[in-house]
GROMACS .gro file of C-alpha atoms in nm:
model
  201
    1TYR     CA    1   0.011  -0.054  -0.043
    2LEU     CA    2   0.268   0.217   0.070
    3ILE     CA    3   0.434   0.157  -0.219
    4CYS     CA    4   0.153   0.152  -0.502
    5PRO     CA    5  -0.196   0.181  -0.377
    6LEU     CA    6  -0.348   0.143  -0.680
    7ASP     CA    7  -0.182  -0.181  -0.676
    8PHE     CA    8  -0.297  -0.246  -0.333
    9TYR     CA    9  -0.607  -0.219  -0.463
   10TYR     CA   10  -0.624  -0.406  -0.745
   11ARG     CA   11  -0.452  -0.718  -0.558
   12TYR     CA   12  -0.614  -0.678  -0.209
   13ILE     CA   13  -0.977  -0.477  -0.215
   14LEU     CA   14  -1.133  -0.625  -0.536
   15GLY     CA   15  -0.921  -0.963  -0.534
   16LEU     CA   16  -0.760  -0.973  -0.859
   17GLY     CA   17  -0.419  -1.151  -0.798
   18GLU     CA   18  -0.106  -1.104  -1.004
   19GLU     CA   19  -0.048  -1.251  -1.318
   20GLU     CA   20   0.069  -1.598  -1.360
   21GLU     CA   21   0.403  -1.659  -1.487
   22VAL     CA   22   0.641  -1.930  -1.640
   23GLU     CA   23   0.969  -1.941  -1.441
   24GLU     CA   24   1.276  -2.028  -1.581
   25ASN     CA   25   1.424  -1.920  -1.282
   26ILE     CA   26   1.357  -1.890  -0.910
   27SER     CA   27   1.191  -1.506  -0.848
   28ALA     CA   28   1.160  -1.321  -0.527
   29SER     CA   29   0.878  -1.424  -0.416
   30THR     CA   30   0.911  -1.780  -0.468
   31PHE     CA   31   1.179  -1.776  -0.260
   32GLY     CA   32   1.082  -1.646   0.023
   33SER     CA   33   0.779  -1.880  -0.044
   34VAL     CA   34   0.972  -2.161   0.027
   35VAL     CA   35   1.255  -2.044   0.297
   36HIS     CA   36   0.885  -1.985   0.453
   37GLN     CA   37   0.736  -2.308   0.373
   38VAL     CA   38   1.016  -2.530   0.528
   39LEU     CA   39   0.969  -2.272   0.887
   40GLU     CA   40   0.637  -2.292   0.872
   41ASP     CA   41   0.635  -2.732   0.830
   42PHE     CA   42   0.863  -2.757   1.100
   43PHE     CA   43   0.698  -2.545   1.326
   44LYS     CA   44   0.341  -2.611   1.312
   45ASN     CA   45   0.478  -2.914   1.485
   46HIS     CA   46   0.578  -2.762   1.785
   47VAL     CA   47   0.209  -2.551   1.859
   48ASN     CA   48   0.168  -2.519   2.297
   49SER     CA   49   0.571  -2.589   2.315
   50PHE     CA   50   0.916  -2.544   2.107
   51PRO     CA   51   1.166  -2.773   1.975
   52SER     CA   52   1.396  -2.944   2.208
   53LEU     CA   53   1.809  -2.836   2.082
   54ASP     CA   54   1.822  -3.224   1.951
   55GLU     CA   55   1.494  -3.188   1.687
   56LEU     CA   56   1.664  -2.833   1.561
   57GLU     CA   57   1.982  -3.067   1.550
   58GLN     CA   58   1.757  -3.290   1.360
   59PHE     CA   59   1.623  -2.971   1.110
   60LYS     CA   60   1.892  -2.834   1.055
   61THR     CA   61   2.077  -3.216   0.929
   62ASN     CA   62   1.732  -3.230   0.769
   63LEU     CA   63   1.747  -2.889   0.530
   64PRO     CA   64   1.846  -3.013   0.210
   65ASP     CA   65   1.594  -3.270   0.150
   66LEU     CA   66   1.350  -3.091   0.362
   67LEU     CA   67   1.399  -2.709   0.074
   68LYS     CA   68   1.367  -2.984  -0.184
   69ALA     CA   69   1.053  -3.095  -0.113
   70ALA     CA   70   0.933  -2.748  -0.135
   71PHE     CA   71   1.101  -2.660  -0.371
   72LYS     CA   72   0.942  -2.907  -0.634
   73LEU     CA   73   0.552  -2.767  -0.348
   74ILE     CA   74   0.583  -2.416  -0.446
   75TYR     CA   75   0.863  -2.372  -0.792
   76LYS     CA   76   0.694  -2.663  -0.958
   77MET     CA   77   0.923  -2.713  -1.310
   78GLY     CA   78   1.340  -2.622  -1.295
   79ASP     CA   79   1.649  -2.806  -1.193
   80LEU     CA   80   1.798  -2.720  -0.851
   81THR     CA   81   2.141  -2.864  -0.926
   82PHE     CA   82   2.326  -2.582  -1.182
   83GLY     CA   83   2.275  -2.289  -1.234
   84GLU     CA   84   2.109  -1.968  -1.082
   85ASN     CA   85   1.884  -2.226  -0.951
   86TYR     CA   86   2.064  -2.411  -0.737
   87LEU     CA   87   2.288  -2.052  -0.604
   88GLN     CA   88   1.925  -1.910  -0.499
   89PHE     CA   89   1.872  -2.385  -0.348
   90SER     CA   90   2.223  -2.287  -0.168
   91LEU     CA   91   2.171  -1.888  -0.025
   92ALA     CA   92   1.825  -2.036   0.072
   93GLN     CA   93   1.976  -2.310   0.283
   94LYS     CA   94   2.203  -2.120   0.448
   95MET     CA   95   1.961  -1.867   0.597
   96LEU     CA   96   1.828  -2.147   0.714
   97GLU     CA   97   2.110  -2.247   0.866
   98LYS     CA   98   2.139  -1.897   1.047
   99THR     CA   99   1.756  -1.930   1.101
  100ILE     CA  100   1.822  -2.239   1.332
  101ASP     CA  101   2.142  -2.184   1.455
  102PHE     CA  102   1.987  -1.836   1.611
  103GLU     CA  103   1.715  -2.086   1.783
  104ILE     CA  104   1.917  -2.285   1.925
  105SER     CA  105   2.138  -2.011   2.075
  106GLU     CA  106   1.776  -1.924   2.204
  107VAL     CA  107   1.765  -2.241   2.358
  108LYS     CA  108   2.042  -2.331   2.489
  109LYS     CA  109   2.061  -1.899   2.665
  110ARG     CA  110   1.694  -2.002   2.806
  111ALA     CA  111   1.853  -2.280   2.962
  112MET     CA  112   2.131  -2.103   3.125
  113GLN     CA  113   1.877  -1.854   3.269
  114GLY     CA  114   1.572  -2.139   3.384
  115THR     CA  115   1.318  -1.929   3.143
  116THR     CA  116   1.119  -2.077   2.892
  117CYS     CA  117   0.908  -2.012   2.555
  118THR     CA  118   0.632  -2.185   2.413
  119ILE     CA  119   0.467  -2.170   2.008
  120ALA     CA  120   0.111  -2.051   2.057
  121GLU     CA  121   0.108  -2.005   1.673
  122ILE     CA  122   0.180  -2.040   1.324
  123GLU     CA  123   0.074  -1.825   1.032
  124SER     CA  124  -0.222  -1.666   1.237
  125SER     CA  125  -0.434  -1.433   1.117
  126LEU     CA  126  -0.494  -1.161   1.274
  127ASN     CA  127  -0.733  -0.880   1.256
  128GLY     CA  128  -0.835  -0.575   1.447
  129VAL     CA  129  -1.048  -0.196   1.311
  130ILE     CA  130  -0.939   0.147   1.350
  131PRO     CA  131  -1.138   0.416   1.400
  132ALA     CA  132  -1.097   0.722   1.231
  133THR     CA  133  -1.246   1.015   1.089
  134LYS     CA  134  -1.218   1.187   0.750
  135TYR     CA  135  -1.482   1.521   0.611
  136GLY     CA  136  -1.611   1.507   0.974
  137ILE     CA  137  -1.751   1.150   0.873
  138ASP     CA  138  -1.666   0.948   1.182
  139PHE     CA  139  -1.564   0.517   0.972
  140GLU     CA  140  -1.331   0.260   1.022
  141MET     CA  141  -1.088   0.053   0.888
  142ASN     CA  142  -1.092  -0.339   0.900
  143ILE     CA  143  -0.711  -0.412   0.916
  144ARG     CA  144  -0.606  -0.768   0.892
  145GLY     CA  145  -0.268  -0.946   0.863
  146LYS     CA  146  -0.124  -1.339   0.877
  147ALA     CA  147   0.151  -1.343   1.206
  148ASP     CA  148   0.457  -1.566   1.079
  149ARG     CA  149   0.476  -1.695   1.422
  150ILE     CA  150   0.358  -1.631   1.736
  151ASP     CA  151   0.614  -1.682   2.086
  152HIS     CA  152   0.472  -1.639   2.486
  153GLU     CA  153   0.790  -1.609   2.665
  154ASN     CA  154   0.827  -1.566   3.008
  155ASN     CA  155   0.479  -1.302   2.975
  156ILE     CA  156   0.617  -1.145   2.663
  157VAL     CA  157   0.427  -1.202   2.331
  158ARG     CA  158   0.649  -1.235   2.062
  159ILE     CA  159   0.527  -1.216   1.647
  160ILE     CA  160   0.761  -1.330   1.466
  161ASP     CA  161   0.757  -1.196   1.062
  162TYR     CA  162   1.067  -1.417   0.824
  163ILE     CA  163   1.225  -1.214   0.611
  164SER     CA  164   1.392  -1.295   0.296
  165GLY     CA  165   1.543  -1.026   0.215
  166PRO     CA  166   1.709  -0.779   0.339
  167VAL     CA  167   1.675  -0.666   0.652
  168THR     CA  168   1.869  -0.388   0.912
  169SER     CA  169   1.847  -0.253   1.307
  170GLY     CA  170   1.723   0.108   1.147
  171ASP     CA  171   1.424  -0.089   0.971
  172LEU     CA  172   1.281  -0.183   1.274
  173GLN     CA  173   1.384   0.135   1.487
  174ILE     CA  174   1.057   0.434   1.592
  175LYS     CA  175   1.307   0.762   1.563
  176LYS     CA  176   1.234   1.098   1.722
  177ASP     CA  177   0.920   1.142   1.497
  178GLY     CA  178   0.734   0.900   1.572
  179ILE     CA  179   0.558   0.611   1.440
  180LYS     CA  180   0.384   0.917   1.180
  181GLY     CA  181   0.730   0.982   1.059
  182ALA     CA  182   0.779   0.600   0.990
  183PHE     CA  183   0.447   0.583   0.761
  184GLU     CA  184   0.651   0.892   0.590
  185ARG     CA  185   0.953   0.689   0.494
  186THR     CA  186   0.716   0.404   0.420
  187GLN     CA  187   0.920   0.199   0.672
  188SER     CA  188   0.719  -0.076   0.576
  189LYS     CA  189   0.909  -0.405   0.835
  190LEU     CA  190   0.845  -0.120   1.089
  191ILE     CA  191   0.473  -0.044   0.962
  192GLN     CA  192   0.408  -0.463   0.947
  193LEU     CA  193   0.519  -0.534   1.302
  194LEU     CA  194   0.323  -0.183   1.466
  195PHE     CA  195   0.019  -0.349   1.306
  196TYR     CA  196   0.057  -0.674   1.381
  197SER     CA  197   0.119  -0.560   1.731
  198TYR     CA  198  -0.200  -0.340   1.710
  199MET     CA  199  -0.451  -0.664   1.559
  200GLU     CA  200  -0.278  -0.923   1.848
  201SER     CA  201  -0.322  -0.658   2.147
   0.00000   0.00000   0.00000
């Protein structure tokens, strides 16, 4: 919406979607979908709990086969053993390995601190209403989203959104000019998380 309101209107309000094209090489959206699929398939088996250290290590070991299955499901065509597709496959594997390594470090940290974490929801559909006024007319804006994962850790709710593209700490910081400034700078990742937090509260 921030980048192109008209495109947002066509896709999400009118429901026209995107034109389907045959991919010779893996697109950015397909790459992201595959990474999301692998993480979703693993973590959905641990709702109301959290994977153990051994389960995370096993997940990391099985990554190549899990990635191949996800690419076959979503990409449907193309050889992953050479060229650009092989590079994309290798990049997805490295990215997922880093994610798993982070989760492993978090499990170890919790073990040392004596704290726990529970996965509350996977692919959680969120909805909310924002009251607004325009031209003296009161109305409500309905908003919705889908959080990749929601954790409960030490009475803190963590809303997690997997991003396969580049993210910096500045992308998620509320600066001196506040939330209004985030909209003016089109900090889309920060705005998305703020909306998710609003809908989850």
